[in-house]
Short mmCIF file of C-alpha atoms in Angstrom, two decimals:
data_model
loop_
_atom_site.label_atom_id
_atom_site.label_comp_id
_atom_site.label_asym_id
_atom_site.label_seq_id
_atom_site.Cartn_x
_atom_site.Cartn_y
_atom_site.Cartn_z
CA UNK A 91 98.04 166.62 22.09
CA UNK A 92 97.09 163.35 23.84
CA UNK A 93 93.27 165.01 24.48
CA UNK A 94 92.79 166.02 20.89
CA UNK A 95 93.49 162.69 19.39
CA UNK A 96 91.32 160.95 22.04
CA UNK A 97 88.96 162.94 20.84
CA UNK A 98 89.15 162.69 17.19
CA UNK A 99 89.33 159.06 17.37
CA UNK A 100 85.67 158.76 19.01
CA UNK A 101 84.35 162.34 20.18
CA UNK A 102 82.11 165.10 18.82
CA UNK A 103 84.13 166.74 16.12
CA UNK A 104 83.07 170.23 17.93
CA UNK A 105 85.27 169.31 20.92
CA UNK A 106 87.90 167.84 18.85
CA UNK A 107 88.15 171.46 17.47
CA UNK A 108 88.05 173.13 20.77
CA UNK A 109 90.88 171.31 21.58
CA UNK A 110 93.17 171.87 18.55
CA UNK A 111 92.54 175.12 18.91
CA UNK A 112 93.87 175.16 22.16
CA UNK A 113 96.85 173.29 21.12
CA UNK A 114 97.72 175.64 18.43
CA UNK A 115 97.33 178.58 21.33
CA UNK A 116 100.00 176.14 23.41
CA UNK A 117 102.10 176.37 20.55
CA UNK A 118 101.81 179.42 19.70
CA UNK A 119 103.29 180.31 22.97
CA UNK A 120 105.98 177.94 23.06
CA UNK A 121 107.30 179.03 19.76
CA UNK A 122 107.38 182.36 21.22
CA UNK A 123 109.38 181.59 23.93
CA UNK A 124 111.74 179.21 22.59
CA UNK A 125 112.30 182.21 19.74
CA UNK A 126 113.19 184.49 22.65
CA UNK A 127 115.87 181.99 23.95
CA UNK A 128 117.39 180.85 20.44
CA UNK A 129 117.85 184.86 19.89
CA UNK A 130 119.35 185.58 23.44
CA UNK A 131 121.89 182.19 22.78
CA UNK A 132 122.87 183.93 20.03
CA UNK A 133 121.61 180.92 17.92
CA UNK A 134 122.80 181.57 14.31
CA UNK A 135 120.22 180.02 13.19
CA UNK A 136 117.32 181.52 14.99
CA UNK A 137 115.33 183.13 12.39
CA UNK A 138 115.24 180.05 10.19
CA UNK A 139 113.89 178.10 12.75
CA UNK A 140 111.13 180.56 13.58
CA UNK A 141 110.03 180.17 10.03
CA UNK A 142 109.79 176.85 10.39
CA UNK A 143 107.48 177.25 13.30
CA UNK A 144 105.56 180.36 11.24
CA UNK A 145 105.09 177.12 8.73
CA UNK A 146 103.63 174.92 11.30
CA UNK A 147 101.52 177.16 12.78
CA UNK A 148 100.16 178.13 9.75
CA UNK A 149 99.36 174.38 8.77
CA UNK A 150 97.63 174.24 12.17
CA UNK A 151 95.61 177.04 11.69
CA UNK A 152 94.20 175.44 8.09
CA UNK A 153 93.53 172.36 9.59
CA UNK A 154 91.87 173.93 12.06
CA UNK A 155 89.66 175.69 9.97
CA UNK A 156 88.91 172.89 8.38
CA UNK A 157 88.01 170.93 11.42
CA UNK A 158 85.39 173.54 12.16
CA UNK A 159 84.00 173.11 8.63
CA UNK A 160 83.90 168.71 8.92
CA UNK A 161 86.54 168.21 6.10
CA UNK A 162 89.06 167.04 8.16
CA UNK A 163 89.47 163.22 9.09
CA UNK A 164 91.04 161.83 12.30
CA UNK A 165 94.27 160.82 10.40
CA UNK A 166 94.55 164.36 9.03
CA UNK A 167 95.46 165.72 13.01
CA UNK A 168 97.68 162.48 13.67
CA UNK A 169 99.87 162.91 10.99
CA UNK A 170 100.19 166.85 11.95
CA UNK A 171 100.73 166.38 15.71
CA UNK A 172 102.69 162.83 15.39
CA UNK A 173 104.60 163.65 12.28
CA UNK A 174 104.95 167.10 11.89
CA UNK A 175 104.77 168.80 15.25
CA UNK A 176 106.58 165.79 17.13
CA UNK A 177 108.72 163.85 15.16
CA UNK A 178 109.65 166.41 12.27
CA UNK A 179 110.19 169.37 14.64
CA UNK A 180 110.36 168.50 18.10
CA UNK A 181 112.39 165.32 17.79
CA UNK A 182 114.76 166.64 14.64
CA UNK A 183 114.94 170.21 14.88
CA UNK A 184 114.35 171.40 17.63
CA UNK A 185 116.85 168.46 19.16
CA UNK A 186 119.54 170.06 16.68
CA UNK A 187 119.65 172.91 19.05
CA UNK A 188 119.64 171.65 22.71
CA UNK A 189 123.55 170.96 22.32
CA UNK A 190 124.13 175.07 21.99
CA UNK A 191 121.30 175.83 24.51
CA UNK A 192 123.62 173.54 27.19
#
């Protein structure tokens, strides 16, 4: 996450792409997992929160394609990867689940 907003703020857009791409993969992959392990806890709540990340990664995957056409700005991948990946999931609900992961 750190690379592709270094790289939005002052690289070539192209690489800025490559990288958010890459991120999404990460993601991608992490959801995965974590879906696995909310399922095997038993989670009640398990497929609502793999909607949520269906959600995200589909807001990744326009602002991805519209990295690759130019029409997205810098503050455009802040606000997803500060506000929506990090503080709105990772920080609040994902954290809502550590306590019956424990």
């Amino acid at each position: 996450a750190n690379a592709v907003l270094a790289a939005a703020a002052g690289g070539p857009p192209s690489e800025t792409a490559v990288l958010f791409a890459a991120l999404v993969e990460d993601c991608r992959v992490h959801f995965a997992d974590e879906e696995r392990l909310l399922h095997a806890a038993g989670i009640a709540e398990a497929d609502a929160h793999a909607a949520v990340h269906c959600a995200l990664l589909d807001a990744a995957e326009q602002l991805l394609a519209r990295l690759r056409n130019g029409a997205a700005a810098p503050g455009l991948l802040f606000d997803f990867i500060a506000c929506d990946l990090v503080a709105g999931h990772i920080l609040k609900e994902d954290r809502r689940h550590f306590p019956m992961l424990a």
